[in-house]
Amino acid sequence: ITTMAQTSTTLISQKTHKADITVEGGATFTAIGGENKISTVETSLSNLAQFDLITISGTTDNNKTFTVKSVATDGLSIVVEELVTAETRDASTDTTIDHVGFVSDKQKGDGYFSQPDGVHTVAYKVDTTLTGSIKMQGSLATTPTEDDFFDISGTTFTTDQSTTISSANFTGNFVWVRAKATGITAGSITNIQLNN
């Protein structure tokens, strides 16, 4: 029997809450060729980055949370992981983009390596001003989409402005794991480490 040494991986390093964005005259939503895009006429979205979680409001059909996949070099559009409903901008209504958290890139779990024990440990380190919660998610899919990730019970750390370090152990033969921070309205994540 071959056993692999434990590995330590940084899931997230230094992520800070970002200012919310008001898109004057609204945003346009398009879904073409599998690409789900949110575009503006002149409001810059360049402050956003891959893996940011944003909540949209002020639209007819797209008031929900999205995961940023990429940001255009001119900063006037983003591509998101989730499906958008085609919608033309309403120049009389502003669209609000609230930054509400982050997900980490997916990392190989024990199931990827066919490891039988499935034991993982995660450590969250945050600053004292962080608001919100952080949890781990897993997937059993080989090439997961957003819909393939599910919350792993017993891994949620809800910040209280006094505890800056928290850890959790979880067991499962997850093919992929990632961290997800939600409800973030202020503060920073210093880092999130995974051992498996």
mmCIF file of C-alpha atoms in Angstrom:
data_model
loop_
_atom_site.group_PDB
_atom_site.id
_atom_site.type_symbol
_atom_site.label_atom_id
_atom_site.label_comp_id
_atom_site.label_asym_id
_atom_site.label_seq_id
_atom_site.Cartn_x
_atom_site.Cartn_y
_atom_site.Cartn_z
ATOM 1 C CA ILE A 1 0.000 0.000 0.000
ATOM 2 C CA THR A 2 1.346 3.395 -0.984
ATOM 3 C CA THR A 3 0.459 6.309 1.253
ATOM 4 C CA MET A 4 0.877 9.909 0.275
ATOM 5 C CA ALA A 5 2.310 12.509 2.612
ATOM 6 C CA GLN A 6 -0.065 15.190 3.743
ATOM 7 C CA THR A 7 -0.005 18.337 1.680
ATOM 8 C CA SER A 8 -0.692 21.881 2.805
ATOM 9 C CA THR A 9 -2.331 24.238 0.332
ATOM 10 C CA THR A 10 -3.216 27.930 0.604
ATOM 11 C CA LEU A 11 -6.826 28.248 -0.591
ATOM 12 C CA ILE A 12 -7.106 32.020 -0.155
ATOM 13 C CA SER A 13 -4.460 34.575 0.751
ATOM 14 C CA GLN A 14 -5.251 38.183 1.697
ATOM 15 C CA LYS A 15 -8.730 38.950 0.389
ATOM 16 C CA THR A 16 -10.438 42.189 1.415
ATOM 17 C CA HIS A 17 -14.038 43.365 1.116
ATOM 18 C CA LYS A 18 -14.455 45.665 -1.901
ATOM 19 C CA ALA A 19 -16.632 48.732 -2.304
ATOM 20 C CA ASP A 20 -20.045 48.200 -3.869
ATOM 21 C CA ILE A 21 -20.576 49.536 -7.405
ATOM 22 C CA THR A 22 -23.515 51.574 -8.713
ATOM 23 C CA VAL A 23 -23.944 51.183 -12.478
ATOM 24 C CA GLU A 24 -25.681 54.376 -13.580
ATOM 25 C CA GLY A 25 -28.189 53.661 -16.331
ATOM 26 C CA GLY A 26 -28.137 49.948 -15.566
ATOM 27 C CA ALA A 27 -26.228 46.941 -16.852
ATOM 28 C CA THR A 28 -26.816 44.671 -19.842
ATOM 29 C CA PHE A 29 -26.962 40.890 -19.362
ATOM 30 C CA THR A 30 -26.190 38.510 -22.236
ATOM 31 C CA ALA A 31 -25.838 34.739 -22.512
ATOM 32 C CA ILE A 32 -24.184 33.849 -25.819
ATOM 33 C CA GLY A 33 -22.311 30.649 -26.646
ATOM 34 C CA GLY A 34 -22.120 29.537 -23.037
ATOM 35 C CA GLU A 35 -20.671 32.876 -21.901
ATOM 36 C CA ASN A 36 -22.718 34.750 -19.293
ATOM 37 C CA LYS A 37 -21.771 38.429 -19.429
ATOM 38 C CA ILE A 38 -22.688 41.530 -17.450
ATOM 39 C CA SER A 39 -21.760 44.773 -19.278
ATOM 40 C CA THR A 40 -21.810 48.488 -18.516
ATOM 41 C CA VAL A 41 -21.591 51.524 -20.767
ATOM 42 C CA GLU A 42 -19.044 53.495 -18.743
ATOM 43 C CA THR A 43 -18.997 52.268 -15.137
ATOM 44 C CA SER A 44 -15.748 50.412 -14.439
ATOM 45 C CA LEU A 45 -15.954 46.905 -12.998
ATOM 46 C CA SER A 46 -12.149 46.558 -12.888
ATOM 47 C CA ASN A 47 -12.137 46.477 -9.064
ATOM 48 C CA LEU A 48 -13.721 43.008 -9.288
ATOM 49 C CA ALA A 49 -11.658 39.850 -9.819
ATOM 50 C CA GLN A 50 -12.043 36.139 -10.553
ATOM 51 C CA PHE A 51 -13.710 34.262 -7.655
ATOM 52 C CA ASP A 52 -15.460 37.366 -6.213
ATOM 53 C CA LEU A 53 -19.083 36.823 -5.160
ATOM 54 C CA ILE A 54 -21.404 39.668 -6.120
ATOM 55 C CA THR A 55 -25.107 40.283 -5.554
ATOM 56 C CA ILE A 56 -26.978 42.211 -8.252
ATOM 57 C CA SER A 57 -30.030 44.384 -7.548
ATOM 58 C CA GLY A 58 -32.019 46.911 -9.578
ATOM 59 C CA THR A 59 -32.702 44.600 -12.537
ATOM 60 C CA THR A 60 -35.849 42.888 -13.759
ATOM 61 C CA ASP A 61 -34.576 39.303 -14.061
ATOM 62 C CA ASN A 62 -31.039 39.096 -12.626
ATOM 63 C CA ASN A 63 -31.337 40.081 -8.962
ATOM 64 C CA LYS A 64 -29.209 37.286 -7.479
ATOM 65 C CA THR A 65 -25.664 36.263 -6.523
ATOM 66 C CA PHE A 66 -23.033 35.533 -9.160
ATOM 67 C CA THR A 67 -19.439 34.267 -9.120
ATOM 68 C CA VAL A 68 -17.025 36.337 -11.224
ATOM 69 C CA LYS A 69 -15.189 34.212 -13.794
ATOM 70 C CA SER A 70 -13.216 36.980 -15.545
ATOM 71 C CA VAL A 71 -13.038 40.749 -15.962
ATOM 72 C CA ALA A 72 -12.560 42.389 -19.377
ATOM 73 C CA THR A 73 -9.319 44.319 -19.875
ATOM 74 C CA ASP A 74 -11.289 47.552 -20.425
ATOM 75 C CA GLY A 75 -13.187 46.945 -17.155
ATOM 76 C CA LEU A 76 -16.596 47.442 -18.780
ATOM 77 C CA SER A 77 -17.797 43.827 -18.543
ATOM 78 C CA ILE A 78 -17.440 40.681 -16.488
ATOM 79 C CA VAL A 79 -18.161 37.043 -17.262
ATOM 80 C CA VAL A 80 -19.863 35.070 -14.482
ATOM 81 C CA GLU A 81 -20.137 31.340 -13.749
ATOM 82 C CA GLU A 82 -23.920 31.243 -13.282
ATOM 83 C CA LEU A 83 -26.556 31.632 -15.984
ATOM 84 C CA VAL A 84 -27.824 35.148 -16.621
ATOM 85 C CA THR A 85 -31.189 36.018 -18.132
ATOM 86 C CA ALA A 86 -30.828 38.189 -21.259
ATOM 87 C CA GLU A 87 -31.760 41.734 -20.295
ATOM 88 C CA THR A 88 -31.118 45.115 -21.918
ATOM 89 C CA ARG A 89 -30.088 48.009 -19.703
ATOM 90 C CA ASP A 90 -32.824 50.349 -18.496
ATOM 91 C CA ALA A 91 -31.270 53.819 -18.666
ATOM 92 C CA SER A 92 -33.741 55.088 -16.057
ATOM 93 C CA THR A 93 -32.730 52.528 -13.412
ATOM 94 C CA ASP A 94 -29.327 52.033 -11.784
ATOM 95 C CA THR A 95 -27.976 48.540 -11.183
ATOM 96 C CA THR A 96 -26.202 47.887 -7.889
ATOM 97 C CA ILE A 97 -23.373 45.348 -7.617
ATOM 98 C CA ASP A 98 -22.676 44.466 -3.976
ATOM 99 C CA HIS A 99 -19.451 42.627 -3.194
ATOM 100 C CA VAL A 100 -20.505 39.900 -0.722
ATOM 101 C CA GLY A 101 -17.607 37.448 -0.580
ATOM 102 C CA PHE A 102 -15.211 35.098 -2.326
ATOM 103 C CA VAL A 103 -14.705 31.500 -3.325
ATOM 104 C CA SER A 104 -11.285 29.957 -3.630
ATOM 105 C CA ASP A 105 -10.069 28.071 -6.661
ATOM 106 C CA LYS A 106 -10.840 24.352 -6.403
ATOM 107 C CA GLN A 107 -8.153 22.109 -4.900
ATOM 108 C CA LYS A 108 -7.747 18.346 -5.164
ATOM 109 C CA GLY A 109 -9.351 16.487 -2.270
ATOM 110 C CA ASP A 110 -8.589 12.995 -1.015
ATOM 111 C CA GLY A 111 -11.074 11.480 -3.467
ATOM 112 C CA TYR A 112 -8.985 12.818 -6.354
ATOM 113 C CA PHE A 113 -6.059 10.703 -5.157
ATOM 114 C CA SER A 114 -8.273 7.728 -4.178
ATOM 115 C CA GLN A 115 -7.090 8.130 -0.598
ATOM 116 C CA PRO A 116 -9.216 5.936 1.687
ATOM 117 C CA ASP A 117 -9.199 8.060 4.870
ATOM 118 C CA GLY A 118 -10.753 11.234 3.421
ATOM 119 C CA VAL A 119 -9.431 13.341 6.304
ATOM 120 C CA HIS A 120 -9.024 17.086 5.676
ATOM 121 C CA THR A 121 -8.191 19.984 8.012
ATOM 122 C CA VAL A 122 -8.851 23.645 7.265
ATOM 123 C CA ALA A 123 -7.577 26.702 9.141
ATOM 124 C CA TYR A 124 -9.174 30.131 8.704
ATOM 125 C CA LYS A 125 -7.234 33.269 9.678
ATOM 126 C CA VAL A 126 -9.039 36.638 9.513
ATOM 127 C CA ASP A 127 -8.631 40.165 10.839
ATOM 128 C CA THR A 128 -10.758 41.482 13.703
ATOM 129 C CA THR A 129 -12.896 43.644 11.385
ATOM 130 C CA LEU A 130 -14.136 40.817 9.137
ATOM 131 C CA THR A 131 -17.909 40.293 9.096
ATOM 132 C CA GLY A 132 -19.555 37.248 7.538
ATOM 133 C CA SER A 133 -18.897 33.521 7.479
ATOM 134 C CA ILE A 134 -16.530 31.075 5.808
ATOM 135 C CA LYS A 135 -17.199 27.423 5.034
ATOM 136 C CA MET A 136 -15.786 24.584 2.987
ATOM 137 C CA GLN A 137 -17.516 23.122 -0.058
ATOM 138 C CA GLY A 138 -16.879 19.821 -1.811
ATOM 139 C CA SER A 139 -17.621 18.240 -5.160
ATOM 140 C CA LEU A 140 -17.704 14.654 -6.355
ATOM 141 C CA ALA A 141 -17.579 15.689 -10.019
ATOM 142 C CA THR A 142 -14.349 15.301 -11.992
ATOM 143 C CA THR A 143 -14.847 18.628 -13.803
ATOM 144 C CA PRO A 144 -17.246 20.538 -11.520
ATOM 145 C CA THR A 145 -19.412 23.529 -12.340
ATOM 146 C CA GLU A 146 -20.833 25.921 -9.729
ATOM 147 C CA ASP A 147 -23.875 23.645 -9.346
ATOM 148 C CA ASP A 148 -21.685 20.656 -8.397
ATOM 149 C CA PHE A 149 -20.346 22.196 -5.166
ATOM 150 C CA PHE A 150 -22.150 21.580 -1.866
ATOM 151 C CA ASP A 151 -21.549 22.796 1.687
ATOM 152 C CA ILE A 152 -19.558 20.495 3.980
ATOM 153 C CA SER A 153 -21.200 20.335 7.399
ATOM 154 C CA GLY A 154 -19.201 21.287 10.470
ATOM 155 C CA THR A 155 -16.830 23.631 8.606
ATOM 156 C CA THR A 156 -18.595 26.998 9.006
ATOM 157 C CA PHE A 157 -16.733 29.774 10.842
ATOM 158 C CA THR A 158 -18.909 32.813 11.586
ATOM 159 C CA THR A 159 -16.787 35.807 12.521
ATOM 160 C CA ASP A 160 -17.440 37.638 15.780
ATOM 161 C CA GLN A 161 -14.682 40.320 15.706
ATOM 162 C CA SER A 162 -12.824 38.621 18.585
ATOM 163 C CA THR A 163 -11.708 35.255 17.200
ATOM 164 C CA THR A 164 -9.183 35.603 14.387
ATOM 165 C CA ILE A 165 -8.191 31.951 13.909
ATOM 166 C CA SER A 166 -10.473 28.942 13.589
ATOM 167 C CA SER A 167 -9.989 25.413 12.311
ATOM 168 C CA ALA A 168 -12.160 22.435 11.420
ATOM 169 C CA ASN A 169 -11.639 18.794 10.496
ATOM 170 C CA PHE A 170 -13.873 17.125 7.939
ATOM 171 C CA THR A 171 -13.946 13.709 6.365
ATOM 172 C CA GLY A 172 -15.096 12.681 2.909
ATOM 173 C CA ASN A 173 -13.728 11.388 -0.356
ATOM 174 C CA PHE A 174 -14.264 14.716 -2.103
ATOM 175 C CA VAL A 175 -12.711 14.969 -5.554
ATOM 176 C CA TRP A 176 -12.454 18.762 -5.204
ATOM 177 C CA VAL A 177 -12.741 21.127 -2.229
ATOM 178 C CA ARG A 178 -12.822 24.905 -1.969
ATOM 179 C CA ALA A 179 -13.499 27.654 0.577
ATOM 180 C CA LYS A 180 -16.466 30.006 0.298
ATOM 181 C CA ALA A 181 -16.790 33.280 2.233
ATOM 182 C CA THR A 182 -20.246 34.884 2.263
ATOM 183 C CA GLY A 183 -22.000 37.826 3.909
ATOM 184 C CA ILE A 184 -18.754 39.804 3.868
ATOM 185 C CA THR A 185 -19.470 43.497 4.449
ATOM 186 C CA ALA A 186 -16.122 44.602 5.931
ATOM 187 C CA GLY A 187 -12.653 43.397 6.799
ATOM 188 C CA SER A 188 -10.137 40.922 5.397
ATOM 189 C CA ILE A 189 -9.319 37.247 5.218
ATOM 190 C CA THR A 190 -5.618 36.852 6.005
ATOM 191 C CA ASN A 191 -5.438 33.298 4.645
ATOM 192 C CA ILE A 192 -7.135 29.919 4.512
ATOM 193 C CA GLN A 193 -4.967 26.784 4.657
ATOM 194 C CA LEU A 194 -6.003 23.228 3.762
ATOM 195 C CA ASN A 195 -4.226 20.040 4.816
ATOM 196 C CA ASN A 196 -5.175 16.662 3.347
#
